Amino acid sequence: MKPWPTTNVTLLGDAIHPMLPVGGLGGNAALYDANALRRALTAVSRSEQERLPALAACKRSMPKNGFAAVQAATLYLRLATLRSRTIRAAGRTFFRPCGAVPPLRRAVCGN
């Protein structure tokens, strides 16, 4: 990915990390990016940083998380579309209790 100039306009979520719609990872990437932007703008509003350097730092923090989310979404889609009945059955066996038992869901999914 080539760097682009830092201006008053920035991109977040799917606008900068286009990915497959699997597992809510695009939404999570957007929230991660929005939080990075919030931190940058808070630093600007507190006069801790100038606007463009703060936005540049925010922009530099996004690719690592974005690429990881794209990679995970691609992997999850591949796993979901495998033709192996055994793999699909194992996934269902694992995720059904995760969806039904809140403490297990929090431990596995983080929510």
PDB file of C-alpha atoms in Angstrom:
ATOM      1  CA  MET A   1       0.000   0.000   0.000  1.00  0.00           C
ATOM      2  CA  LYS A   2       1.450   3.340  -1.016  1.00  0.00           C
ATOM      3  CA  PRO A   3       1.309   6.201   1.481  1.00  0.00           C
ATOM      4  CA  TRP A   4      -0.993   9.081   0.656  1.00  0.00           C
ATOM      5  CA  PRO A   5      -0.738  12.700   1.787  1.00  0.00           C
ATOM      6  CA  THR A   6      -2.266  13.677   5.093  1.00  0.00           C
ATOM      7  CA  THR A   7      -5.046  16.245   4.667  1.00  0.00           C
ATOM      8  CA  ASN A   8      -8.213  17.265   6.500  1.00  0.00           C
ATOM      9  CA  VAL A   9      -9.955  14.222   4.981  1.00  0.00           C
ATOM     10  CA  THR A  10      -9.326  10.725   6.280  1.00  0.00           C
ATOM     11  CA  LEU A  11     -10.770   7.317   5.529  1.00  0.00           C
ATOM     12  CA  LEU A  12     -12.037   4.777   8.055  1.00  0.00           C
ATOM     13  CA  GLY A  13     -13.261   1.208   8.029  1.00  0.00           C
ATOM     14  CA  ASP A  14     -14.266  -0.317   4.698  1.00  0.00           C
ATOM     15  CA  ALA A  15     -13.354   2.886   2.877  1.00  0.00           C
ATOM     16  CA  ILE A  16      -9.685   2.117   3.539  1.00  0.00           C
ATOM     17  CA  HIS A  17      -9.783  -1.611   4.371  1.00  0.00           C
ATOM     18  CA  PRO A  18     -12.139  -3.208   1.842  1.00  0.00           C
ATOM     19  CA  MET A  19     -12.836  -6.740   2.998  1.00  0.00           C
ATOM     20  CA  LEU A  20     -15.203  -9.619   2.716  1.00  0.00           C
ATOM     21  CA  PRO A  21     -18.352  -9.338   4.858  1.00  0.00           C
ATOM     22  CA  VAL A  22     -17.425 -12.103   7.286  1.00  0.00           C
ATOM     23  CA  GLY A  23     -17.642 -12.083  11.060  1.00  0.00           C
ATOM     24  CA  GLY A  24     -18.179  -8.353  11.475  1.00  0.00           C
ATOM     25  CA  LEU A  25     -14.500  -7.713  10.965  1.00  0.00           C
ATOM     26  CA  GLY A  26     -15.127  -4.701   8.725  1.00  0.00           C
ATOM     27  CA  GLY A  27     -17.231  -3.115  11.440  1.00  0.00           C
ATOM     28  CA  ASN A  28     -14.562  -3.874  14.009  1.00  0.00           C
ATOM     29  CA  ALA A  29     -11.906  -2.309  11.774  1.00  0.00           C
ATOM     30  CA  ALA A  30     -14.092   0.801  11.414  1.00  0.00           C
ATOM     31  CA  LEU A  31     -14.461   1.066  15.193  1.00  0.00           C
ATOM     32  CA  TYR A  32     -10.699   0.627  15.671  1.00  0.00           C
ATOM     33  CA  ASP A  33     -10.058   3.368  13.102  1.00  0.00           C
ATOM     34  CA  ALA A  34     -12.683   5.654  14.646  1.00  0.00           C
ATOM     35  CA  ASN A  35     -11.062   5.231  18.053  1.00  0.00           C
ATOM     36  CA  ALA A  36      -7.639   6.075  16.606  1.00  0.00           C
ATOM     37  CA  LEU A  37      -9.152   9.184  15.006  1.00  0.00           C
ATOM     38  CA  ARG A  38     -10.872  10.093  18.289  1.00  0.00           C
ATOM     39  CA  ARG A  39      -7.539   9.880  20.134  1.00  0.00           C
ATOM     40  CA  ALA A  40      -5.857  12.051  17.497  1.00  0.00           C
ATOM     41  CA  LEU A  41      -8.586  14.697  17.535  1.00  0.00           C
ATOM     42  CA  THR A  42      -8.658  14.715  21.336  1.00  0.00           C
ATOM     43  CA  ALA A  43      -4.916  15.418  21.368  1.00  0.00           C
ATOM     44  CA  VAL A  44      -5.506  18.270  18.906  1.00  0.00           C
ATOM     45  CA  SER A  45      -8.365  19.736  20.970  1.00  0.00           C
ATOM     46  CA  ARG A  46      -6.137  19.647  24.085  1.00  0.00           C
ATOM     47  CA  SER A  47      -3.369  21.407  22.141  1.00  0.00           C
ATOM     48  CA  GLU A  48      -1.096  18.396  22.698  1.00  0.00           C
ATOM     49  CA  GLN A  49      -0.527  18.016  18.941  1.00  0.00           C
ATOM     50  CA  GLU A  50      -1.022  19.916  15.739  1.00  0.00           C
ATOM     51  CA  ARG A  51      -3.861  18.691  13.501  1.00  0.00           C
ATOM     52  CA  LEU A  52      -1.963  17.315  10.481  1.00  0.00           C
ATOM     53  CA  PRO A  53       0.760  15.512  12.497  1.00  0.00           C
ATOM     54  CA  ALA A  54      -1.955  13.983  14.711  1.00  0.00           C
ATOM     55  CA  LEU A  55      -3.882  12.795  11.647  1.00  0.00           C
ATOM     56  CA  ALA A  56      -0.665  11.437  10.105  1.00  0.00           C
ATOM     57  CA  ALA A  57       0.045   9.404  13.253  1.00  0.00           C
ATOM     58  CA  CYS A  58      -3.549   8.139  13.222  1.00  0.00           C
ATOM     59  CA  LYS A  59      -3.189   7.126   9.581  1.00  0.00           C
ATOM     60  CA  ARG A  60       0.051   5.237  10.317  1.00  0.00           C
ATOM     61  CA  SER A  61      -1.691   3.197  13.032  1.00  0.00           C
ATOM     62  CA  MET A  62      -4.447   1.909  10.732  1.00  0.00           C
ATOM     63  CA  PRO A  63      -2.756  -0.442   8.236  1.00  0.00           C
ATOM     64  CA  LYS A  64      -1.512  -3.066  10.722  1.00  0.00           C
ATOM     65  CA  ASN A  65      -4.978  -3.625  12.187  1.00  0.00           C
ATOM     66  CA  GLY A  66      -6.666  -3.269   8.802  1.00  0.00           C
ATOM     67  CA  PHE A  67      -4.450  -5.822   7.071  1.00  0.00           C
ATOM     68  CA  ALA A  68      -4.915  -8.256   9.968  1.00  0.00           C
ATOM     69  CA  ALA A  69      -8.703  -7.878   9.731  1.00  0.00           C
ATOM     70  CA  VAL A  70      -8.681  -8.419   5.960  1.00  0.00           C
ATOM     71  CA  GLN A  71      -6.495 -11.503   6.385  1.00  0.00           C
ATOM     72  CA  ALA A  72      -8.777 -12.904   9.109  1.00  0.00           C
ATOM     73  CA  ALA A  73     -11.930 -12.252   7.044  1.00  0.00           C
ATOM     74  CA  THR A  74     -10.387 -14.026   4.078  1.00  0.00           C
ATOM     75  CA  LEU A  75      -9.421 -17.006   6.244  1.00  0.00           C
ATOM     76  CA  TYR A  76     -12.886 -17.198   7.831  1.00  0.00           C
ATOM     77  CA  LEU A  77     -14.552 -17.092   4.435  1.00  0.00           C
ATOM     78  CA  ARG A  78     -12.321 -19.886   3.174  1.00  0.00           C
ATOM     79  CA  LEU A  79     -13.111 -21.981   6.231  1.00  0.00           C
ATOM     80  CA  ALA A  80     -16.839 -21.281   5.871  1.00  0.00           C
ATOM     81  CA  THR A  81     -16.888 -22.344   2.242  1.00  0.00           C
ATOM     82  CA  LEU A  82     -14.874 -25.529   2.569  1.00  0.00           C
ATOM     83  CA  ARG A  83     -16.704 -28.506   1.219  1.00  0.00           C
ATOM     84  CA  SER A  84     -15.607 -30.686   4.114  1.00  0.00           C
ATOM     85  CA  ARG A  85     -18.554 -31.819   6.209  1.00  0.00           C
ATOM     86  CA  THR A  86     -16.204 -32.664   9.054  1.00  0.00           C
ATOM     87  CA  ILE A  87     -14.804 -29.130   9.247  1.00  0.00           C
ATOM     88  CA  ARG A  88     -18.267 -27.552   9.043  1.00  0.00           C
ATOM     89  CA  ALA A  89     -19.571 -29.896  11.748  1.00  0.00           C
ATOM     90  CA  ALA A  90     -16.594 -29.099  13.979  1.00  0.00           C
ATOM     91  CA  GLY A  91     -17.175 -25.372  13.526  1.00  0.00           C
ATOM     92  CA  ARG A  92     -20.866 -25.664  14.369  1.00  0.00           C
ATOM     93  CA  THR A  93     -20.085 -27.855  17.364  1.00  0.00           C
ATOM     94  CA  PHE A  94     -17.682 -25.196  18.624  1.00  0.00           C
ATOM     95  CA  PHE A  95     -19.693 -22.033  17.881  1.00  0.00           C
ATOM     96  CA  ARG A  96     -23.177 -23.147  18.982  1.00  0.00           C
ATOM     97  CA  PRO A  97     -22.234 -23.243  22.675  1.00  0.00           C
ATOM     98  CA  CYS A  98     -20.313 -19.991  22.215  1.00  0.00           C
ATOM     99  CA  GLY A  99     -23.496 -18.310  21.029  1.00  0.00           C
ATOM    100  CA  ALA A 100     -25.668 -19.853  23.731  1.00  0.00           C
ATOM    101  CA  VAL A 101     -23.474 -19.418  26.828  1.00  0.00           C
ATOM    102  CA  PRO A 102     -22.648 -15.736  27.504  1.00  0.00           C
ATOM    103  CA  PRO A 103     -19.453 -16.335  29.563  1.00  0.00           C
ATOM    104  CA  LEU A 104     -18.113 -18.655  26.855  1.00  0.00           C
ATOM    105  CA  ARG A 105     -19.074 -16.173  24.124  1.00  0.00           C
ATOM    106  CA  ARG A 106     -17.199 -13.386  25.954  1.00  0.00           C
ATOM    107  CA  ALA A 107     -14.139 -15.610  26.378  1.00  0.00           C
ATOM    108  CA  VAL A 108     -14.057 -16.636  22.701  1.00  0.00           C
ATOM    109  CA  CYS A 109     -15.453 -13.598  20.915  1.00  0.00           C
ATOM    110  CA  GLY A 110     -14.591 -10.825  23.324  1.00  0.00           C
ATOM    111  CA  ASN A 111     -18.169  -9.537  23.558  1.00  0.00           C
TER     112      ASN A 111
END
